Coordinates of C-alpha atoms in Angstrom, one line a residue:
X69 CA 0.0 0.0 0.0
X70 CA 1.4 3.4 -0.9
X71 CA 2.0 6.1 1.7
X72 CA -0.8 8.2 0.1
X73 CA -3.3 5.3 0.4
X74 CA -2.3 4.8 4.1
X75 CA -2.9 8.5 4.8
X76 CA -6.3 8.3 3.1
X77 CA -7.3 5.2 5.0
X78 CA -6.2 6.6 8.4
X79 CA -8.2 9.8 7.7
X80 CA -11.2 7.7 6.9
X81 CA -10.9 5.8 10.1
X82 CA -10.5 9.0 12.1
X83 CA -13.6 10.6 10.6
X84 CA -15.6 7.4 11.1
X85 CA -14.6 7.3 14.7
X86 CA -15.8 10.9 15.2
X87 CA -19.1 10.8 13.3
X88 CA -20.3 7.2 13.5
X89 CA -20.1 6.0 17.1
X90 CA -22.4 5.0 19.9
X91 CA -21.4 7.9 22.1
X92 CA -23.0 10.4 19.7
X93 CA -26.3 8.4 19.9
X94 CA -26.2 8.5 23.7
X95 CA -25.7 12.3 23.5
X96 CA -28.8 12.6 21.3
X97 CA -26.9 13.2 18.0
X98 CA -27.4 11.1 14.9
X99 CA -24.5 8.9 14.0
X100 CA -23.7 8.7 10.3
X101 CA -21.1 7.6 7.8
X102 CA -18.8 10.4 6.7
X103 CA -18.4 10.5 2.9
X104 CA -15.4 11.8 0.9
X105 CA -17.1 15.1 0.2
X106 CA -17.4 16.2 3.9
X107 CA -20.9 14.9 4.1
X108 CA -22.8 12.6 6.5
X109 CA -24.9 9.6 5.5
X110 CA -27.4 8.6 8.2
X111 CA -28.9 5.2 7.3
X112 CA -28.8 3.3 10.7
X113 CA -32.5 3.5 11.3
X114 CA -32.2 1.7 14.7
X115 CA -31.3 5.0 16.3
X116 CA -34.5 6.7 15.4
X117 CA -37.0 7.2 18.3
X118 CA -40.4 5.7 18.1
X119 CA -43.3 4.9 20.4
X120 CA -45.1 7.2 22.9
X121 CA -48.2 9.3 22.1
X122 CA -46.5 11.2 19.3
X123 CA -44.6 8.3 17.8
X124 CA -41.3 9.6 18.8
X125 CA -41.7 13.0 17.0
X126 CA -40.9 15.2 20.0
X127 CA -37.7 13.3 20.7
X128 CA -36.7 13.3 17.1
X129 CA -37.1 17.1 16.9
X130 CA -34.5 17.4 19.8
X131 CA -32.2 15.0 18.0
X132 CA -32.3 16.8 14.7
X133 CA -31.6 20.2 16.3
X134 CA -28.6 18.8 18.2
X135 CA -27.3 16.9 15.2
X136 CA -27.5 19.9 12.9
X137 CA -25.7 22.1 15.4
X138 CA -23.0 19.4 15.7
X139 CA -22.6 19.0 11.9
X140 CA -22.5 22.8 11.3
X141 CA -20.0 23.3 14.0
X142 CA -17.8 20.6 12.4
X143 CA -18.2 22.1 8.9
X144 CA -20.0 19.2 7.4
X145 CA -21.6 19.9 4.1
X146 CA -24.3 17.6 2.6
X147 CA -26.5 15.6 5.0
X148 CA -28.3 12.5 3.7
X149 CA -30.9 10.9 6.0
X150 CA -32.8 7.7 5.1
X151 CA -36.2 7.2 6.6
X152 CA -37.9 3.8 6.3
X153 CA -41.7 3.5 5.9
X154 CA -41.9 2.4 9.6
X155 CA -40.7 5.8 10.7
X156 CA -42.5 8.0 8.1
X157 CA -44.0 10.0 10.9
X158 CA -40.6 11.6 11.3
X159 CA -40.5 13.1 7.7
X160 CA -42.3 16.4 8.5
X161 CA -39.7 17.2 11.2
X162 CA -36.9 16.9 8.6
X163 CA -38.9 19.1 6.2
X164 CA -39.4 21.7 8.9
X165 CA -35.7 21.7 9.4
X166 CA -34.9 22.4 5.8
X167 CA -34.4 18.9 4.4
X168 CA -35.6 18.2 0.8
X169 CA -36.8 15.0 -0.8
X170 CA -34.1 13.4 -2.9
X171 CA -35.6 10.1 -3.9
X172 CA -38.0 7.3 -2.8
X173 CA -37.9 3.6 -3.1
X174 CA -40.5 1.0 -2.0
X175 CA -39.2 0.8 1.5
X176 CA -37.6 4.2 2.3
X177 CA -37.4 7.9 1.4
X178 CA -34.1 9.8 1.3
X179 CA -33.9 13.4 2.3
X180 CA -31.0 15.8 2.1
X181 CA -29.8 19.1 3.4
X182 CA -27.0 21.3 2.1
X183 CA -25.4 23.0 5.1
X184 CA -23.2 25.7 3.5
X185 CA -26.2 27.4 1.9
X186 CA -26.1 30.2 4.5
X187 CA -22.6 31.0 3.2
X188 CA -23.9 31.5 -0.3
X189 CA -22.3 28.3 -1.6
X190 CA -24.7 26.7 -4.1
X191 CA -26.1 23.2 -3.4
X192 CA -23.6 20.7 -4.9
X193 CA -25.4 17.5 -3.8
X194 CA -25.9 15.3 -6.9
X195 CA -29.5 14.8 -8.1
X196 CA -31.0 11.3 -8.2
X197 CA -30.6 9.0 -11.2
X198 CA -30.9 11.0 -14.3
X199 CA -31.5 8.3 -16.9
X200 CA -33.2 5.0 -17.6
X201 CA -31.1 2.4 -19.4
X202 CA -32.4 0.2 -22.1
X203 CA -30.8 -2.3 -24.5
X204 CA -31.9 -3.7 -27.9
X205 CA -30.4 -6.8 -29.5
X206 CA -29.3 -6.9 -33.2
X207 CA -29.3 -10.7 -33.7
X208 CA -28.1 -11.8 -37.2
X209 CA -27.8 -15.4 -38.2
X210 CA -25.5 -17.0 -40.8
X211 CA -28.2 -16.5 -43.5
X212 CA -28.0 -12.7 -42.9
X213 CA -31.4 -12.7 -41.3
X214 CA -32.2 -10.4 -38.3
X215 CA -34.5 -11.3 -35.4
X216 CA -37.5 -8.9 -35.3
X217 CA -40.5 -8.6 -33.1
X218 CA -43.7 -6.6 -32.8
X219 CA -45.2 -5.8 -29.3
X220 CA -48.7 -6.6 -28.3
X221 CA -49.4 -2.9 -27.9
X222 CA -48.2 -2.2 -31.5
X223 CA -48.6 -5.5 -33.4
X224 CA -47.8 -4.1 -36.8
X225 CA -44.6 -2.2 -35.9
X226 CA -41.5 -4.3 -36.4
X227 CA -38.4 -3.7 -34.2
X228 CA -35.5 -5.5 -32.6
X229 CA -36.2 -7.2 -29.2
X230 CA -34.9 -5.6 -26.1
X231 CA -35.9 -3.9 -22.8
X232 CA -34.8 -2.2 -19.6
X233 CA -31.6 -2.8 -17.7
X234 CA -32.2 -4.5 -14.3
X235 CA -30.4 -3.1 -11.2
X236 CA -26.9 -4.6 -10.9
X237 CA -26.9 -5.9 -14.5
X238 CA -24.3 -5.1 -17.0
X239 CA -25.3 -3.7 -20.4
X240 CA -23.8 -6.7 -22.2
X241 CA -26.0 -8.9 -20.1
X242 CA -29.3 -7.0 -20.5
X243 CA -29.6 -7.4 -24.2
X244 CA -28.9 -11.2 -24.0
X245 CA -31.5 -11.6 -21.2
X246 CA -34.2 -9.5 -22.9
X247 CA -33.8 -11.2 -26.3
X248 CA -34.1 -14.6 -24.6
X249 CA -37.1 -13.6 -22.5
X250 CA -39.0 -12.1 -25.5
X251 CA -38.1 -14.6 -28.3
X252 CA -36.6 -17.7 -26.7
X253 CA -33.4 -17.2 -28.8
X254 CA -30.2 -17.8 -26.9
X255 CA -27.4 -15.4 -27.8
X256 CA -24.0 -14.1 -26.7
X257 CA -22.8 -10.5 -26.6
X258 CA -20.5 -9.3 -29.4
X259 CA -20.4 -5.5 -29.3
X260 CA -22.3 -2.2 -28.9
X261 CA -23.1 -0.8 -32.3
X262 CA -24.3 2.6 -31.0
X263 CA -26.5 4.2 -28.4
X264 CA -29.3 6.8 -28.3
X265 CA -29.8 9.4 -25.6
X266 CA -33.3 10.8 -25.2
X267 CA -34.3 13.6 -22.8
X268 CA -37.6 13.9 -20.8
X269 CA -38.5 10.2 -21.4
X270 CA -40.5 9.4 -18.3
X271 CA -40.9 11.1 -14.9
X272 CA -38.8 13.9 -16.4
X273 CA -35.8 11.6 -16.6
X274 CA -33.7 10.8 -19.7
X275 CA -33.3 7.4 -21.5
X276 CA -30.1 5.8 -22.9
X277 CA -30.8 3.0 -25.3
X278 CA -27.8 0.7 -26.3
X279 CA -27.9 -1.1 -29.6
X280 CA -26.1 -4.4 -29.1
X281 CA -24.8 -6.9 -31.6
X282 CA -25.5 -10.4 -30.4
X283 CA -24.4 -13.8 -31.9
X284 CA -27.3 -16.3 -32.0
X285 CA -26.7 -19.6 -30.3
X286 CA -30.1 -21.1 -31.2
X287 CA -32.6 -20.5 -34.0
X288 CA -36.0 -21.8 -32.9
X289 CA -38.3 -19.0 -31.9
X290 CA -40.4 -19.4 -28.7
X291 CA -41.7 -15.9 -28.1
X292 CA -43.4 -14.6 -24.9
X293 CA -47.2 -14.3 -25.6
X294 CA -47.7 -11.9 -22.8
X295 CA -45.4 -9.3 -24.5
X296 CA -44.8 -10.2 -28.1
X297 CA -47.4 -10.3 -30.9
X298 CA -45.1 -11.5 -33.7
X299 CA -41.5 -12.7 -34.0
X300 CA -39.6 -13.7 -37.1
X301 CA -36.2 -14.0 -38.8
X302 CA -36.1 -11.5 -41.7
X303 CA -33.5 -10.5 -44.3
X304 CA -31.4 -7.6 -43.0
X305 CA -32.1 -5.7 -46.2
X306 CA -35.8 -6.2 -45.7
X307 CA -35.5 -4.5 -42.2
X308 CA -33.9 -1.5 -43.8
X309 CA -36.9 -1.1 -46.1
X310 CA -39.7 -1.6 -43.6
X311 CA -41.9 1.4 -43.1
X312 CA -41.8 2.4 -39.5
X313 CA -42.8 5.5 -37.4
X314 CA -39.8 5.0 -35.2
X315 CA -36.7 6.9 -36.4
X316 CA -34.7 4.9 -33.8
X317 CA -35.5 1.6 -35.5
X318 CA -34.6 3.1 -38.9
X319 CA -31.2 4.0 -37.4
X320 CA -30.9 0.5 -35.9
X321 CA -31.6 -1.1 -39.3
X322 CA -28.8 1.0 -40.9
X323 CA -26.3 0.0 -38.2
X324 CA -27.4 -3.7 -38.6
X325 CA -26.8 -3.5 -42.4
X326 CA -23.4 -1.9 -41.8
X327 CA -22.5 -4.6 -39.2
X328 CA -23.7 -7.4 -41.5
X329 CA -22.3 -6.3 -44.8
X330 CA -19.7 -3.6 -44.4
X331 CA -17.5 -4.8 -41.6
X332 CA -18.6 -2.4 -38.9
X333 CA -17.7 -3.9 -35.6
X334 CA -18.8 -1.4 -32.9
X335 CA -17.5 -1.4 -29.4
X336 CA -16.6 -4.7 -27.6
X337 CA -16.8 -5.2 -23.8
X338 CA -13.5 -5.7 -21.8
X339 CA -13.7 -6.7 -18.2
X340 CA -11.6 -4.6 -15.8
X341 CA -11.3 -4.8 -12.0
X342 CA -13.7 -2.5 -10.1
X343 CA -11.9 -0.2 -7.7
X344 CA -15.0 0.6 -5.6
X345 CA -16.2 -2.9 -4.8
X346 CA -15.3 -6.6 -5.5
X347 CA -15.9 -7.9 -9.0
X348 CA -15.4 -6.6 -12.5
X349 CA -16.9 -3.8 -14.5
X350 CA -16.8 -3.4 -18.3
X351 CA -15.1 -0.9 -20.6
X352 CA -16.8 -0.7 -24.0
X353 CA -14.4 0.3 -26.8
X354 CA -13.3 -0.3 -30.3
X355 CA -9.6 -0.7 -29.6
X356 CA -7.4 -3.7 -30.3
X357 CA -5.6 -3.3 -27.0
X358 CA -5.5 -6.2 -24.5
X359 CA -7.3 -5.6 -21.1
X360 CA -6.8 -9.1 -19.7
X361 CA -4.2 -7.9 -17.2
X362 CA -6.7 -5.5 -15.7
X363 CA -9.2 -8.2 -14.6
X364 CA -9.5 -9.2 -10.9
X365 CA -6.7 -6.9 -9.7

Protein backbone atom coordinates (compact mmCIF):
# COMPACT_ATOMS: atom_id res chain seq x y z
CA UNK A 1 0.00 0.00 0.00
CA UNK A 2 1.36 3.44 -0.92
CA UNK A 3 1.96 6.15 1.68
CA UNK A 4 -0.82 8.21 0.11
CA UNK A 5 -3.27 5.30 0.45
CA UNK A 6 -2.27 4.83 4.09
CA UNK A 7 -2.91 8.51 4.82
CA UNK A 8 -6.33 8.33 3.14
CA UNK A 9 -7.27 5.16 5.04
CA UNK A 10 -6.16 6.63 8.37
CA UNK A 11 -8.16 9.79 7.69
CA UNK A 12 -11.21 7.67 6.86
CA UNK A 13 -10.90 5.76 10.14
CA UNK A 14 -10.47 9.00 12.08
CA UNK A 15 -13.59 10.57 10.55
CA UNK A 16 -15.63 7.41 11.08
CA UNK A 17 -14.64 7.32 14.74
CA UNK A 18 -15.77 10.92 15.16
CA UNK A 19 -19.10 10.85 13.34
CA UNK A 20 -20.25 7.24 13.53
CA UNK A 21 -20.09 6.03 17.12
CA UNK A 22 -22.39 4.97 19.92
CA UNK A 23 -21.37 7.89 22.15
CA UNK A 24 -22.99 10.35 19.73
CA UNK A 25 -26.26 8.43 19.91
CA UNK A 26 -26.16 8.52 23.71
CA UNK A 27 -25.70 12.31 23.50
CA UNK A 28 -28.77 12.62 21.29
CA UNK A 29 -26.87 13.18 18.02
CA UNK A 30 -27.42 11.07 14.92
CA UNK A 31 -24.46 8.86 14.03
CA UNK A 32 -23.68 8.69 10.33
CA UNK A 33 -21.09 7.57 7.82
CA UNK A 34 -18.79 10.40 6.68
CA UNK A 35 -18.35 10.54 2.92
CA UNK A 36 -15.38 11.82 0.91
CA UNK A 37 -17.14 15.14 0.24
CA UNK A 38 -17.37 16.16 3.92
CA UNK A 39 -20.95 14.95 4.11
CA UNK A 40 -22.76 12.60 6.48
CA UNK A 41 -24.91 9.63 5.46
CA UNK A 42 -27.42 8.62 8.15
CA UNK A 43 -28.85 5.19 7.33
CA UNK A 44 -28.79 3.34 10.68
CA UNK A 45 -32.52 3.45 11.32
CA UNK A 46 -32.24 1.72 14.71
CA UNK A 47 -31.25 5.03 16.29
CA UNK A 48 -34.53 6.75 15.38
CA UNK A 49 -36.96 7.16 18.30
CA UNK A 50 -40.42 5.65 18.14
CA UNK A 51 -43.32 4.94 20.44
CA UNK A 52 -45.12 7.21 22.86
CA UNK A 53 -48.17 9.28 22.14
CA UNK A 54 -46.46 11.23 19.33
CA UNK A 55 -44.64 8.26 17.78
CA UNK A 56 -41.25 9.64 18.80
CA UNK A 57 -41.66 12.95 16.96
CA UNK A 58 -40.90 15.16 19.97
CA UNK A 59 -37.69 13.30 20.74
CA UNK A 60 -36.67 13.33 17.07
CA UNK A 61 -37.05 17.12 16.94
CA UNK A 62 -34.53 17.41 19.76
CA UNK A 63 -32.18 14.96 18.04
CA UNK A 64 -32.30 16.81 14.72
CA UNK A 65 -31.57 20.16 16.34
CA UNK A 66 -28.55 18.80 18.24
CA UNK A 67 -27.34 16.89 15.16
CA UNK A 68 -27.52 19.93 12.88
CA UNK A 69 -25.69 22.07 15.44
CA UNK A 70 -22.98 19.41 15.68
CA UNK A 71 -22.60 19.04 11.90
CA UNK A 72 -22.52 22.80 11.28
CA UNK A 73 -19.96 23.30 14.04
CA UNK A 74 -17.77 20.65 12.41
CA UNK A 75 -18.18 22.11 8.91
CA UNK A 76 -20.03 19.17 7.43
CA UNK A 77 -21.61 19.88 4.05
CA UNK A 78 -24.27 17.56 2.61
CA UNK A 79 -26.46 15.56 4.99
CA UNK A 80 -28.28 12.45 3.74
CA UNK A 81 -30.94 10.88 5.96
CA UNK A 82 -32.77 7.67 5.09
CA UNK A 83 -36.24 7.24 6.59
CA UNK A 84 -37.93 3.82 6.32
CA UNK A 85 -41.67 3.49 5.93
CA UNK A 86 -41.93 2.37 9.56
CA UNK A 87 -40.68 5.82 10.68
CA UNK A 88 -42.48 7.96 8.08
CA UNK A 89 -44.03 10.00 10.90
CA UNK A 90 -40.60 11.64 11.29
CA UNK A 91 -40.50 13.06 7.74
CA UNK A 92 -42.33 16.36 8.52
CA UNK A 93 -39.72 17.15 11.19
CA UNK A 94 -36.94 16.91 8.61
CA UNK A 95 -38.87 19.10 6.16
CA UNK A 96 -39.43 21.69 8.90
CA UNK A 97 -35.65 21.72 9.41
CA UNK A 98 -34.86 22.43 5.77
CA UNK A 99 -34.42 18.94 4.40
CA UNK A 100 -35.58 18.22 0.83
CA UNK A 101 -36.78 15.03 -0.80
CA UNK A 102 -34.07 13.38 -2.87
CA UNK A 103 -35.63 10.06 -3.92
CA UNK A 104 -37.99 7.35 -2.77
CA UNK A 105 -37.91 3.57 -3.07
CA UNK A 106 -40.47 0.96 -2.04
CA UNK A 107 -39.18 0.79 1.55
CA UNK A 108 -37.59 4.18 2.30
CA UNK A 109 -37.38 7.86 1.42
CA UNK A 110 -34.09 9.77 1.33
CA UNK A 111 -33.91 13.43 2.32
CA UNK A 112 -30.95 15.80 2.05
CA UNK A 113 -29.83 19.13 3.44
CA UNK A 114 -27.03 21.33 2.12
CA UNK A 115 -25.44 23.03 5.12
CA UNK A 116 -23.16 25.69 3.52
CA UNK A 117 -26.17 27.39 1.88
CA UNK A 118 -26.06 30.17 4.48
CA UNK A 119 -22.57 31.01 3.25
CA UNK A 120 -23.89 31.52 -0.26
CA UNK A 121 -22.33 28.33 -1.65
CA UNK A 122 -24.72 26.69 -4.14
CA UNK A 123 -26.05 23.22 -3.41
CA UNK A 124 -23.60 20.70 -4.88
CA UNK A 125 -25.38 17.51 -3.84
CA UNK A 126 -25.94 15.29 -6.90
CA UNK A 127 -29.49 14.78 -8.09
CA UNK A 128 -31.04 11.33 -8.17
CA UNK A 129 -30.58 9.01 -11.15
CA UNK A 130 -30.94 11.02 -14.33
CA UNK A 131 -31.51 8.27 -16.91
CA UNK A 132 -33.21 4.99 -17.58
CA UNK A 133 -31.08 2.38 -19.38
CA UNK A 134 -32.43 0.15 -22.12
CA UNK A 135 -30.84 -2.31 -24.54
CA UNK A 136 -31.89 -3.75 -27.89
CA UNK A 137 -30.38 -6.84 -29.52
CA UNK A 138 -29.28 -6.94 -33.16
CA UNK A 139 -29.27 -10.70 -33.67
CA UNK A 140 -28.14 -11.76 -37.17
CA UNK A 141 -27.77 -15.41 -38.19
CA UNK A 142 -25.47 -17.00 -40.78
CA UNK A 143 -28.15 -16.48 -43.46
CA UNK A 144 -27.95 -12.70 -42.95
CA UNK A 145 -31.37 -12.68 -41.28
CA UNK A 146 -32.15 -10.43 -38.34
CA UNK A 147 -34.46 -11.30 -35.43
CA UNK A 148 -37.47 -8.94 -35.31
CA UNK A 149 -40.54 -8.61 -33.11
CA UNK A 150 -43.73 -6.62 -32.77
CA UNK A 151 -45.18 -5.82 -29.34
CA UNK A 152 -48.75 -6.59 -28.32
CA UNK A 153 -49.45 -2.89 -27.93
CA UNK A 154 -48.21 -2.19 -31.50
CA UNK A 155 -48.63 -5.49 -33.38
CA UNK A 156 -47.78 -4.07 -36.81
CA UNK A 157 -44.59 -2.15 -35.92
CA UNK A 158 -41.47 -4.26 -36.42
CA UNK A 159 -38.40 -3.66 -34.24
CA UNK A 160 -35.51 -5.49 -32.61
CA UNK A 161 -36.16 -7.20 -29.25
CA UNK A 162 -34.93 -5.57 -26.06
CA UNK A 163 -35.90 -3.90 -22.82
CA UNK A 164 -34.84 -2.21 -19.59
CA UNK A 165 -31.65 -2.80 -17.67
CA UNK A 166 -32.17 -4.49 -14.29
CA UNK A 167 -30.40 -3.14 -11.16
CA UNK A 168 -26.90 -4.58 -10.90
CA UNK A 169 -26.95 -5.87 -14.47
CA UNK A 170 -24.26 -5.11 -17.05
CA UNK A 171 -25.32 -3.68 -20.40
CA UNK A 172 -23.80 -6.65 -22.18
CA UNK A 173 -26.04 -8.94 -20.12
CA UNK A 174 -29.27 -6.96 -20.50
CA UNK A 175 -29.63 -7.41 -24.25
CA UNK A 176 -28.90 -11.16 -23.99
CA UNK A 177 -31.49 -11.62 -21.24
CA UNK A 178 -34.17 -9.50 -22.91
CA UNK A 179 -33.79 -11.24 -26.27
CA UNK A 180 -34.14 -14.64 -24.63
CA UNK A 181 -37.15 -13.60 -22.53
CA UNK A 182 -38.99 -12.10 -25.50
CA UNK A 183 -38.07 -14.55 -28.27
CA UNK A 184 -36.61 -17.71 -26.71
CA UNK A 185 -33.42 -17.23 -28.76
CA UNK A 186 -30.18 -17.78 -26.86
CA UNK A 187 -27.36 -15.39 -27.75
CA UNK A 188 -23.98 -14.09 -26.65
CA UNK A 189 -22.85 -10.48 -26.59
CA UNK A 190 -20.53 -9.28 -29.38
CA UNK A 191 -20.42 -5.48 -29.29
CA UNK A 192 -22.30 -2.20 -28.90
CA UNK A 193 -23.11 -0.80 -32.33
CA UNK A 194 -24.28 2.56 -30.97
CA UNK A 195 -26.55 4.21 -28.43
CA UNK A 196 -29.29 6.82 -28.34
CA UNK A 197 -29.81 9.44 -25.61
CA UNK A 198 -33.33 10.83 -25.16
CA UNK A 199 -34.32 13.62 -22.77
CA UNK A 200 -37.62 13.88 -20.85
CA UNK A 201 -38.48 10.22 -21.43
CA UNK A 202 -40.48 9.39 -18.27
CA UNK A 203 -40.86 11.09 -14.89
CA UNK A 204 -38.76 13.93 -16.35
CA UNK A 205 -35.80 11.55 -16.64
CA UNK A 206 -33.71 10.77 -19.70
CA UNK A 207 -33.26 7.45 -21.49
CA UNK A 208 -30.12 5.85 -22.93
CA UNK A 209 -30.75 2.98 -25.33
CA UNK A 210 -27.82 0.72 -26.27
CA UNK A 211 -27.92 -1.11 -29.60
CA UNK A 212 -26.06 -4.40 -29.06
CA UNK A 213 -24.83 -6.89 -31.62
CA UNK A 214 -25.51 -10.44 -30.40
CA UNK A 215 -24.44 -13.78 -31.87
CA UNK A 216 -27.31 -16.30 -32.01
CA UNK A 217 -26.68 -19.64 -30.28
CA UNK A 218 -30.08 -21.09 -31.23
CA UNK A 219 -32.60 -20.48 -34.00
CA UNK A 220 -36.02 -21.78 -32.93
CA UNK A 221 -38.34 -18.97 -31.90
CA UNK A 222 -40.40 -19.37 -28.74
CA UNK A 223 -41.74 -15.89 -28.09
CA UNK A 224 -43.42 -14.61 -24.92
CA UNK A 225 -47.16 -14.30 -25.65
CA UNK A 226 -47.67 -11.86 -22.79
CA UNK A 227 -45.45 -9.25 -24.48
CA UNK A 228 -44.84 -10.24 -28.10
CA UNK A 229 -47.40 -10.26 -30.92
CA UNK A 230 -45.12 -11.48 -33.74
CA UNK A 231 -41.53 -12.67 -34.02
CA UNK A 232 -39.56 -13.68 -37.10
CA UNK A 233 -36.21 -13.95 -38.83
CA UNK A 234 -36.15 -11.47 -41.72
CA UNK A 235 -33.48 -10.54 -44.27
CA UNK A 236 -31.43 -7.61 -42.99
CA UNK A 237 -32.10 -5.71 -46.21
CA UNK A 238 -35.84 -6.15 -45.65
CA UNK A 239 -35.52 -4.53 -42.23
CA UNK A 240 -33.93 -1.45 -43.80
CA UNK A 241 -36.93 -1.14 -46.15
CA UNK A 242 -39.72 -1.61 -43.56
CA UNK A 243 -41.92 1.44 -43.14
CA UNK A 244 -41.78 2.44 -39.48
CA UNK A 245 -42.81 5.49 -37.45
CA UNK A 246 -39.75 4.96 -35.23
CA UNK A 247 -36.66 6.88 -36.42
CA UNK A 248 -34.67 4.93 -33.81
CA UNK A 249 -35.51 1.62 -35.51
CA UNK A 250 -34.55 3.13 -38.86
CA UNK A 251 -31.17 4.02 -37.44
CA UNK A 252 -30.90 0.51 -35.94
CA UNK A 253 -31.59 -1.05 -39.34
CA UNK A 254 -28.78 0.97 -40.92
CA UNK A 255 -26.33 -0.03 -38.20
CA UNK A 256 -27.41 -3.66 -38.60
CA UNK A 257 -26.79 -3.46 -42.36
CA UNK A 258 -23.37 -1.89 -41.80
CA UNK A 259 -22.51 -4.58 -39.25
CA UNK A 260 -23.70 -7.41 -41.50
CA UNK A 261 -22.27 -6.33 -44.84
CA UNK A 262 -19.69 -3.56 -44.42
CA UNK A 263 -17.45 -4.85 -41.64
CA UNK A 264 -18.59 -2.43 -38.94
CA UNK A 265 -17.66 -3.94 -35.56
CA UNK A 266 -18.85 -1.45 -32.91
CA UNK A 267 -17.50 -1.43 -29.36
CA UNK A 268 -16.64 -4.67 -27.57
CA UNK A 269 -16.76 -5.19 -23.79
CA UNK A 270 -13.54 -5.72 -21.83
CA UNK A 271 -13.71 -6.67 -18.15
CA UNK A 272 -11.59 -4.59 -15.78
CA UNK A 273 -11.33 -4.78 -11.99
CA UNK A 274 -13.74 -2.54 -10.08
CA UNK A 275 -11.88 -0.19 -7.72
CA UNK A 276 -15.00 0.57 -5.62
CA UNK A 277 -16.22 -2.94 -4.75
CA UNK A 278 -15.34 -6.59 -5.47
CA UNK A 279 -15.87 -7.86 -9.00
CA UNK A 280 -15.36 -6.60 -12.51
CA UNK A 281 -16.87 -3.79 -14.51
CA UNK A 282 -16.78 -3.40 -18.29
CA UNK A 283 -15.09 -0.88 -20.56
CA UNK A 284 -16.77 -0.69 -23.97
CA UNK A 285 -14.37 0.26 -26.76
CA UNK A 286 -13.26 -0.31 -30.35
CA UNK A 287 -9.56 -0.67 -29.62
CA UNK A 288 -7.40 -3.74 -30.25
CA UNK A 289 -5.56 -3.26 -26.96
CA UNK A 290 -5.48 -6.15 -24.47
CA UNK A 291 -7.29 -5.59 -21.14
CA UNK A 292 -6.76 -9.09 -19.70
CA UNK A 293 -4.18 -7.93 -17.15
CA UNK A 294 -6.72 -5.48 -15.69
CA UNK A 295 -9.17 -8.17 -14.57
CA UNK A 296 -9.46 -9.20 -10.92
CA UNK A 297 -6.71 -6.88 -9.68
